[in-house]
Coordinates of C-alpha atoms in Angstrom, one line a residue:
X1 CA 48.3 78.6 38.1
X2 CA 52.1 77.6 37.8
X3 CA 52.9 80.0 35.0
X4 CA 50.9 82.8 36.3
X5 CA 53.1 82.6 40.0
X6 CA 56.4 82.0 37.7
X7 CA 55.4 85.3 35.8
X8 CA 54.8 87.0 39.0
X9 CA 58.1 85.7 40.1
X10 CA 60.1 86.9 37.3
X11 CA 57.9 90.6 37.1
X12 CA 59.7 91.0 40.9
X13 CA 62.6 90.0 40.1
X14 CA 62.5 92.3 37.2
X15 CA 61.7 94.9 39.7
X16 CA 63.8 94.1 42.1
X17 CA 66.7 94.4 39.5
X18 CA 65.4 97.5 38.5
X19 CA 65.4 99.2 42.2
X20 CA 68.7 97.8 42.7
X21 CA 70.3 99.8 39.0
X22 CA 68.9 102.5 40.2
X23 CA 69.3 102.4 43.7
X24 CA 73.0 104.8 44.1
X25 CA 76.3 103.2 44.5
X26 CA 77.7 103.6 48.0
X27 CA 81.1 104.7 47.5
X28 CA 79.6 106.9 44.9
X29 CA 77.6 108.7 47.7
X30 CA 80.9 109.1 49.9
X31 CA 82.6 110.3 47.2
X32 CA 80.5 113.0 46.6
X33 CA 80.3 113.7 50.1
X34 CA 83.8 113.5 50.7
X35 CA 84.3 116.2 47.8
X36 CA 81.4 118.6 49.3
X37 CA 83.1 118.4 52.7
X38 CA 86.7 119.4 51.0
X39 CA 85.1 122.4 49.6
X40 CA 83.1 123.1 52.6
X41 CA 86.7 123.3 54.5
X42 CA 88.1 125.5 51.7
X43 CA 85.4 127.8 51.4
X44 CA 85.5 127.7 55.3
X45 CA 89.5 128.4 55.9
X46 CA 89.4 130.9 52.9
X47 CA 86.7 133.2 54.6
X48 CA 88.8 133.0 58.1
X49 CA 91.7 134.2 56.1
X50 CA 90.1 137.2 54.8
X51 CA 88.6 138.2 58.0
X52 CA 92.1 137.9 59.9
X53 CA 93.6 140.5 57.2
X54 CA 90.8 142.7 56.6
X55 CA 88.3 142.7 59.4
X56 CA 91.2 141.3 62.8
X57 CA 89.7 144.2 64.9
X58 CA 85.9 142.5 64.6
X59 CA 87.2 139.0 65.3
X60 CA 89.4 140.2 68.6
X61 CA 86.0 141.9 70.0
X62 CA 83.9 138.6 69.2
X63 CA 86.9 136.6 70.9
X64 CA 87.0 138.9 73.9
X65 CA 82.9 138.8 74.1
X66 CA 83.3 134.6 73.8
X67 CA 86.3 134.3 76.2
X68 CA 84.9 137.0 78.6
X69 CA 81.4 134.0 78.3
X70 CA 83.5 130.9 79.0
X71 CA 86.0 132.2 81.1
X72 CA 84.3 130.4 84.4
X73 CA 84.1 127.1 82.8
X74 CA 87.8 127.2 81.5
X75 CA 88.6 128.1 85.1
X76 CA 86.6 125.1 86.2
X77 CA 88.3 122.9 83.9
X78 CA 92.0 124.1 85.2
X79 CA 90.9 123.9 89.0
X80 CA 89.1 120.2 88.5
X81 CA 92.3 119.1 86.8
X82 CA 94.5 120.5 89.6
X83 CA 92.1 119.3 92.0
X84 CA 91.7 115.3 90.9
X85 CA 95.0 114.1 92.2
X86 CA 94.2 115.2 95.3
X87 CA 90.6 113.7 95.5
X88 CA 92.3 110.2 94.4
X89 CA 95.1 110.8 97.0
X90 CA 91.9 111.6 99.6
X91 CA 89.8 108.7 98.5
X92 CA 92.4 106.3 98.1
X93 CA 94.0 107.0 101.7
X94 CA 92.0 108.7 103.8
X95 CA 88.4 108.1 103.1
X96 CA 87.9 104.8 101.4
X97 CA 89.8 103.0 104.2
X98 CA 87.8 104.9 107.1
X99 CA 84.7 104.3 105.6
X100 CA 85.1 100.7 104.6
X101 CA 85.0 100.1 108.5
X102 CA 82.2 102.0 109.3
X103 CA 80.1 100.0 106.0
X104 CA 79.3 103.5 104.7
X105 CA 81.6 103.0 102.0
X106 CA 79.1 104.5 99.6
X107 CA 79.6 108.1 100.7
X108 CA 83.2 107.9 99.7
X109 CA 83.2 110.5 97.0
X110 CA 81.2 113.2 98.8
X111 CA 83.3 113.3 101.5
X112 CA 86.4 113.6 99.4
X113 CA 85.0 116.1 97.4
X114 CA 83.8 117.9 100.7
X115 CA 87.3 117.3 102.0
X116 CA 89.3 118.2 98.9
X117 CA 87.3 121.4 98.4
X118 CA 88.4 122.5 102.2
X119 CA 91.9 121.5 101.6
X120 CA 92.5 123.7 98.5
X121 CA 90.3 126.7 100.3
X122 CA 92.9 126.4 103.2
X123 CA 95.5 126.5 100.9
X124 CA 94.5 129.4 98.8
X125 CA 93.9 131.4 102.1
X126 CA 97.4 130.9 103.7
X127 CA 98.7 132.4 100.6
X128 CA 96.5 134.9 100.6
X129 CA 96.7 136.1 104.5
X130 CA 100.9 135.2 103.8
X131 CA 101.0 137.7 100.7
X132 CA 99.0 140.6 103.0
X133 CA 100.6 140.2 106.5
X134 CA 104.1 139.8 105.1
X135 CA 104.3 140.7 101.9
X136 CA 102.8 143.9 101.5
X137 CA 104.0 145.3 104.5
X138 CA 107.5 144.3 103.6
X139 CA 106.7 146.3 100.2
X140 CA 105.8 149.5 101.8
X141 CA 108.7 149.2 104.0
X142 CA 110.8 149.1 101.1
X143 CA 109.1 152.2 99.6
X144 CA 108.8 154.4 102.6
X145 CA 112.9 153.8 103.7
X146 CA 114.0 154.3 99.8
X147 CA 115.6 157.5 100.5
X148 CA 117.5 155.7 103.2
X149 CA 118.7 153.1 101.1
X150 CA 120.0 155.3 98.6
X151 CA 122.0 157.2 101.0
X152 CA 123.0 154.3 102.4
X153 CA 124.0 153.4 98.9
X154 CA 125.8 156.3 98.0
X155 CA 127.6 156.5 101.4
X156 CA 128.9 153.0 100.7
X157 CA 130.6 154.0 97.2
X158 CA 132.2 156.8 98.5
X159 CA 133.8 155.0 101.4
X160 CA 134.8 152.7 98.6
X161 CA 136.5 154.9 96.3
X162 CA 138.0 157.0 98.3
X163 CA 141.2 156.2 97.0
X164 CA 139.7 156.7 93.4
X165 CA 138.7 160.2 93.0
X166 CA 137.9 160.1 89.0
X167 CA 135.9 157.0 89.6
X168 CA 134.0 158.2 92.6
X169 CA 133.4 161.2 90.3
X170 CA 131.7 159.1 87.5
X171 CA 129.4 156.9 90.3
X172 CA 128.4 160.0 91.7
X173 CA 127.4 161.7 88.1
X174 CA 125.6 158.0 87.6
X175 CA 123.9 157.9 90.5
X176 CA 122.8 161.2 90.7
X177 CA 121.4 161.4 86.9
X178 CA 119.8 158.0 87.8
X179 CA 118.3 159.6 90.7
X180 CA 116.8 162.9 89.2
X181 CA 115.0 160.2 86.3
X182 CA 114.0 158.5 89.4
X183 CA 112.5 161.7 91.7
X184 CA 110.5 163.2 87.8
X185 CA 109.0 159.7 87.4
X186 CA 107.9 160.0 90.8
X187 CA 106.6 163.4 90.1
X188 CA 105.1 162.8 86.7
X189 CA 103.2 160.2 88.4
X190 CA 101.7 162.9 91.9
X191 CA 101.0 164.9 88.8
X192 CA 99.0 162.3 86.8
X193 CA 97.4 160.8 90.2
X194 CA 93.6 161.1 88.7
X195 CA 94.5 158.9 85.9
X196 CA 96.2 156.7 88.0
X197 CA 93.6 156.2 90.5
X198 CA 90.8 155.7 87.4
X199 CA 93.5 152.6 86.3
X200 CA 93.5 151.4 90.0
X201 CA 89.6 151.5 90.0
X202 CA 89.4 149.9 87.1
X203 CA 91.8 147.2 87.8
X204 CA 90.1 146.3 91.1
X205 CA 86.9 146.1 89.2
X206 CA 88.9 143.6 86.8
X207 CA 90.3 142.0 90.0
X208 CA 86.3 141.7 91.2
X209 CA 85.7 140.2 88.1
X210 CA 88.3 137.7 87.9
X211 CA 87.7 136.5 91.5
X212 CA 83.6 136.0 90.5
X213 CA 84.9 133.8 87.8
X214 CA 86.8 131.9 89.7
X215 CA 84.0 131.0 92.4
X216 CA 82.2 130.2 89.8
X217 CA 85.1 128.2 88.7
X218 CA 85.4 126.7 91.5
X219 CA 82.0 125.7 92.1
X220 CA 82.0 124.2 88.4
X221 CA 85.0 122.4 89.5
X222 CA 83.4 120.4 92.3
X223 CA 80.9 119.0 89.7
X224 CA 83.0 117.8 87.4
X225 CA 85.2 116.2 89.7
X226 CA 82.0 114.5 92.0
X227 CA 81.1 112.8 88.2
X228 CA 84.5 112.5 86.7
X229 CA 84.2 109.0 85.8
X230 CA 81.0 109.8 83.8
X231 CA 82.5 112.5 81.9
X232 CA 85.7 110.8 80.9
X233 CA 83.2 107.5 79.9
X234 CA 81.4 110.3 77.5
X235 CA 84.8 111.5 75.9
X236 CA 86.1 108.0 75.3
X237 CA 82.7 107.4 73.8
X238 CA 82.9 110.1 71.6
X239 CA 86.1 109.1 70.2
X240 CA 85.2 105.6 69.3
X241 CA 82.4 107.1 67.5
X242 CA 84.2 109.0 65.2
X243 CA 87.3 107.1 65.0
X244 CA 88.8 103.7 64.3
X245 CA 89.1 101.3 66.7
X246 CA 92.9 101.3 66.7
X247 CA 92.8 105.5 66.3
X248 CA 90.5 105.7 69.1
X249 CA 92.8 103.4 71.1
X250 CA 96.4 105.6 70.0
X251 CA 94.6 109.3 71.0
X252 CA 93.8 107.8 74.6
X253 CA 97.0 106.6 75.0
X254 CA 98.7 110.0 74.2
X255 CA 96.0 111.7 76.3
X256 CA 97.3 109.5 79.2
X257 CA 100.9 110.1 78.2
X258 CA 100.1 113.7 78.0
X259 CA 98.4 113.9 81.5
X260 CA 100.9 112.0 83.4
X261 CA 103.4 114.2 81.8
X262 CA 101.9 117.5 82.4
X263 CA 100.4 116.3 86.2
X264 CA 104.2 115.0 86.9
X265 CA 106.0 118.0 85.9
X266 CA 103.5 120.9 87.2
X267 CA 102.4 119.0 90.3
X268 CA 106.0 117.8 91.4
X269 CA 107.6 121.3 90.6
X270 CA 104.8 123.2 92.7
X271 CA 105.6 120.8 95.5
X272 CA 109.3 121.0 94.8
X273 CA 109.5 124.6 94.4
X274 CA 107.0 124.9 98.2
X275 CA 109.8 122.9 100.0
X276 CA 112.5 125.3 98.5
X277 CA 110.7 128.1 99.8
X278 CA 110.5 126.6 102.8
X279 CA 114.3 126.1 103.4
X280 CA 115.1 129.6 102.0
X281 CA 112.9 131.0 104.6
X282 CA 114.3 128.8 107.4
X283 CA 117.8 129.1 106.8
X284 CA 117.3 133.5 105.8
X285 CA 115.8 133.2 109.0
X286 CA 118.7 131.8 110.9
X287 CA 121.5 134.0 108.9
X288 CA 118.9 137.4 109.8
X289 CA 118.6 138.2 106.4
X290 CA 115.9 141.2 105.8
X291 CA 112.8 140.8 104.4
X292 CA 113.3 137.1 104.2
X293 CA 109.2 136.2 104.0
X294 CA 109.2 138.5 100.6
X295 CA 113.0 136.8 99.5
X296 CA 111.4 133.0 100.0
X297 CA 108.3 134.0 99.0
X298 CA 109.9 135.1 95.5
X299 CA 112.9 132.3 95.5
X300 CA 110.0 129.7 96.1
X301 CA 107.6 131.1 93.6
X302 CA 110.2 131.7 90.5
X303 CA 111.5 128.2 91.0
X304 CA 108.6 126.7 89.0
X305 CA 110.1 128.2 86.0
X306 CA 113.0 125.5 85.0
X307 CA 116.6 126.7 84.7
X308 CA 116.0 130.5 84.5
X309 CA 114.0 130.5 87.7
X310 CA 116.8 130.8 90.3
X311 CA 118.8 133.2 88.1
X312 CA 114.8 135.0 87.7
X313 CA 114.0 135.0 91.3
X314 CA 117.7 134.7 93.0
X315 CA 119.6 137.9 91.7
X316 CA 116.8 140.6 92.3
X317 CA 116.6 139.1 96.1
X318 CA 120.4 139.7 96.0
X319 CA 120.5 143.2 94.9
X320 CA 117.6 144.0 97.3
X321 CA 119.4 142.2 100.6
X322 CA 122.3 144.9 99.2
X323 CA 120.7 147.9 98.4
X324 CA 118.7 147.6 102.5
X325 CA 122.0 147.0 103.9
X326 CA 124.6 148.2 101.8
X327 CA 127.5 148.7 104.8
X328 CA 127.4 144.8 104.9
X329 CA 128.2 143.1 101.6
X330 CA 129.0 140.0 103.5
X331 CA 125.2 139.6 104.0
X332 CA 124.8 139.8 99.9
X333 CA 127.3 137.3 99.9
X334 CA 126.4 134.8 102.3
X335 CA 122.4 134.7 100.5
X336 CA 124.1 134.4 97.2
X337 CA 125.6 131.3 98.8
X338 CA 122.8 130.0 100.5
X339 CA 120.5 130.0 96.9
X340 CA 123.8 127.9 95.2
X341 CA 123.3 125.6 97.9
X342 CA 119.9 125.5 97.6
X343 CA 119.5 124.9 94.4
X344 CA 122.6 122.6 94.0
X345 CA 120.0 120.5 96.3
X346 CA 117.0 120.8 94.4
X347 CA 118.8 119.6 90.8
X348 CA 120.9 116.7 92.8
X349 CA 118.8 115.3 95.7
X350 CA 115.4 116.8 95.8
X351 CA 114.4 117.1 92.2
X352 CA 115.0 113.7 90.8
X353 CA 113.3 112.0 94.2
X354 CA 110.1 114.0 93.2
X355 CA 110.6 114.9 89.5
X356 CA 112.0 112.0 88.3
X357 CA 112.1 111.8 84.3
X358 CA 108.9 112.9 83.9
X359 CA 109.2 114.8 80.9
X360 CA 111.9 112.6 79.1
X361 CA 113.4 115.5 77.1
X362 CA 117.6 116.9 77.7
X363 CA 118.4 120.1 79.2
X364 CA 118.9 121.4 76.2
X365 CA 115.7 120.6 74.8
X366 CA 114.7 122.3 78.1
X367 CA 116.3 125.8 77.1
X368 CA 114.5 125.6 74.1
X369 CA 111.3 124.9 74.7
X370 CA 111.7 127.7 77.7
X371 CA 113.1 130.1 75.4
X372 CA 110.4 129.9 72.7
X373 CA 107.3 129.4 74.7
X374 CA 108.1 132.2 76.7
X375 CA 108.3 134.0 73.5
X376 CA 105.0 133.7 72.8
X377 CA 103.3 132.9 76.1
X378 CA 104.8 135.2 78.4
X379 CA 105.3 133.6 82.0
X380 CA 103.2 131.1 82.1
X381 CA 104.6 129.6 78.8
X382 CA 107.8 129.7 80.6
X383 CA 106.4 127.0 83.5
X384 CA 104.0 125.6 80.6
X385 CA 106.6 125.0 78.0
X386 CA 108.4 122.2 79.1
X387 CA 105.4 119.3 79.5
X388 CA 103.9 121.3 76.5
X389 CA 107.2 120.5 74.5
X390 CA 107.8 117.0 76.2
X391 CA 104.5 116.1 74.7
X392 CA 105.0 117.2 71.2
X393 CA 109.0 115.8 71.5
X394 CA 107.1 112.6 72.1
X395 CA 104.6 112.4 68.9
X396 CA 107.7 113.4 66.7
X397 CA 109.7 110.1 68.5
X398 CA 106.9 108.2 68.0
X399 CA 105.8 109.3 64.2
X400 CA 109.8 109.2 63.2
X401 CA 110.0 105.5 64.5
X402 CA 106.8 104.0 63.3
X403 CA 108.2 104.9 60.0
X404 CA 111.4 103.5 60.1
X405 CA 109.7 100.1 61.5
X406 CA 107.8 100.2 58.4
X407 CA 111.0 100.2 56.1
X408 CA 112.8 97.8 58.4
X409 CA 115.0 100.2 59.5
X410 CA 116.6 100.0 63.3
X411 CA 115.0 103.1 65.8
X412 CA 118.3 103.0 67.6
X413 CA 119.5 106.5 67.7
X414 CA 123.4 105.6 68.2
X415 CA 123.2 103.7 65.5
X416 CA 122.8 106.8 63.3
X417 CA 125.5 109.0 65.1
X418 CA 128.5 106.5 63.5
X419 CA 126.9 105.9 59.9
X420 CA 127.9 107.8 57.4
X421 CA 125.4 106.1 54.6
X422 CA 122.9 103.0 54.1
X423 CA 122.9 100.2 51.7
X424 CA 120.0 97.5 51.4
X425 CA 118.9 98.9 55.1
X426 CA 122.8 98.1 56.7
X427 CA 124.5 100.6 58.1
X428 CA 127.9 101.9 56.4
X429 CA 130.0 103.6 59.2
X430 CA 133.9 105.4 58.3
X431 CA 137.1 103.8 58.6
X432 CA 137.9 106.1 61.3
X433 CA 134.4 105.1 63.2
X434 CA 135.3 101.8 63.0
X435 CA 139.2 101.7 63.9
X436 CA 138.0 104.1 67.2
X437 CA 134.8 101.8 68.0
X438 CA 137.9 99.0 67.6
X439 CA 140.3 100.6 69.8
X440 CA 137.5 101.2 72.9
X441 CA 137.0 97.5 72.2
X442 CA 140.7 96.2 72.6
X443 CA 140.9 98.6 75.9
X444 CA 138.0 97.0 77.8
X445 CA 138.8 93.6 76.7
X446 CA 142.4 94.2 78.3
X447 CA 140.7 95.7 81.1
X448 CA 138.6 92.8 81.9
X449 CA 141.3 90.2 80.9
X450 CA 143.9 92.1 83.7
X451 CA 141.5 92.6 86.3
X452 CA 140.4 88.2 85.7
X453 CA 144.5 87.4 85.8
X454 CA 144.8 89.7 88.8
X455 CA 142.3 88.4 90.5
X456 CA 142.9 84.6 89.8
X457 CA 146.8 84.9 91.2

């Protein structure tokens, strides 16, 4: 009985053995996986080529059909991420507190979503009711006195020049050659009025369009921000699961660095740019200039756009207070003033209290980013590019110093600007570095040694 169970023993074993040689080897299996998933990829990014060069017109119409699909949930996923600062603002002040008194401290987020949903409705319907009881009739006010201002306009050169006969002579060929291109545009346009009103019909059907996505939008909106917790626990779920623990950890990081970046820049500008339009319509106000509601309006609204938004909005408004009253220059000149002043304010006192540093990037990294996204973008990559850059600026920084940790190598950038080469990881600065960095040295010291001998008679 002993040898027949020690013979059944070693026959599983032998089995076992067996099942195990011919079970496959792990990191075998990945391997082949890994190499099937490579040429997946390949075959993948080589088809996408050919269909960009040989087939881009089928590939726009599928995009168009796609985007035209999930247009209403990207709009809902802008609104909802406009729309949460003010729902923690709402629950954090306004609600939360009231209803902690009352014990009904449970019905906290409905109410601020009830409460942040009016507030952006009020919002969007002051600008609406401001853009068609001031703006458009200042608009057709411009186009039906247009013949007026350009007599106005040409009155005011010749009074000018009267002294100057050859040069009045050339304004006047100008002006009028500028004004017959002018008058045939106009009349091209009476002439192709059929066409014209097809393009207006089928831009108000576009406009129809646009504002159905945006209700629905905006309706998609409140449901992701009622159960925002639950859908940010979901994403941070799904990154653990297909990352490290320490990847995982670095990609929520830079999505918080990324949001407080973009929800600083965009949210503080909007408000900063409100209160400039504000004062612009205040002060126009006071100083009678005309059509100030449309000049605010348009100070206020290009001043999102860093840098080149005064010189954007600020110079049109100029020419316009000009060519309505062009027998006062003075009135030119004094608005012109008032937009230095203004924005003299906004980049010494106002935007640094709301602003801050939130994008950590110099002004000329701010002209660039401007420059290039608003090459490809158009407007909004001009009020998009900055955050948009700031983030990327910061992945470089961070990339560019985790490597030089790794060789042991300082990350302190003024350490680099005096080197001139590197031996065994020590910096190797010039002569003349070194005798100026000396000099600066033997100055302060003799500074601080007067000012102590001073001081102690």
């Amino acid at each position: 009985m002993k040898k027949n169970s020690e013979n059944i023993n070693n026959q599983n074993q032998r089995m076992s053995d067996e099942e195990e040689h011919s079970r496959p080897n792990p990191g075998f299996r990945y391997y082949v996986l890994g190499i099937g998933l490579v040429a997946f990829i390949t075959c993948a990014a080589l088809m996408g080529v050919y269909y960009v060069l040989f087939h881009s017109e089928r590939l726009s119409s599928v995009y168009s059909f796609l985007a035209g699909i999930f247009k209403p949930v990207f709009y809902g996923f802008v609104i909802a991420y406009l729309m949460t600062p003010i729902l923690n603002w709402m629950e954090r002040s306004v609600t939360a507190p009231f209803l902690k008194k009352t014990g009904r401290k449970w019905r906290t987020r409905g109410i601020s979503v009830l409460l942040t949903a009016v507030l952006t409705l009020v919002v969007i319907f002051l600008i609406v009711y401001l853009f068609i009881s001031q703006i458009i009739p200042s608009i057709n006010d411009i186009i039906a006195n247009i013949s007026v201002y350009s007599a106005n306009i040409q009155e005011f050169f010749n009074s000018s020049l009267e002294d100057y006969p050859e040069i009045a002579e050339q304004v006047a060929n100008l002006y009028n050659f500028l004004y017959i291109r002018a008058e045939d545009s106009i009349t091209s346009l009476l002439s192709n009025l059929s066409s014209i009103l097809l393009t207006v019909f089928a831009g108000s059907l576009t406009v129809l369009n646009t504002l159905w996505n945006f209700i629905l939008g905006f309706i998609f909106a409140l449901y992701m921000i009622s159960s925002k917790e639950m859908f940010v626990g979901q994403a941070r779920k799904i990154i653990y699961c297909l990352f490290s623990e320490d990847t995982a950890n670095q990609i929520l990081a830079d999505a918080k660095y990324t949001h407080k970046t973009y929800i600083g820049f965009i949210g503080g500008k909007v408000l900063d740019s409100f209160i400039i339009g504000c004062l612009c319509l205040f002060f126009t106000t006071i100083l009678g200039t005309p059509y100030n509601g449309l000049v605010s309006l348009i100070v206020g609204v290009t001043n999102i756009i860093p840098f080149f938004g005064p010189f954007i909005g600020g110079i049109p408004c100029a020419i316009l207070v000009f060519v309505v009253e062009p027998m006062h220059p003075l009135n030119m000149v004094y608005f012109g003033l008032l937009i230095l002043l203004l924005q003299l304010f906004d980049g010494y006192v106002l935007g640094p209290r709301i602003l801050g540093n939130s994008t950590g990037i110099t002004g000329f990294w701010v002209i660039f980013s401007i420059i290039v996204f608003s090459g490809f973008f158009g407007v909004v990559g001009m009020v998009i590019g900055v955050p948009t850059f700031a983030v990327i600026f910061a992945a470089i920084r961070r990339a560019v110093n985790g490597r030089l940790r790794k060789k042991g190598l300082s990350t302190e950038r003024k350490k680099y600007e005096t080197m001139t080469s590197m031996q065994n990881g020590k910096f190797i600065e010039s002569p003349e570095e070194k005798k100026e960095a000396k000099q600066v040295h033997h100055k302060l010291r003799d500074v601080f040694v007067n000012s102590f001998k001073s001081h102690h008679k």
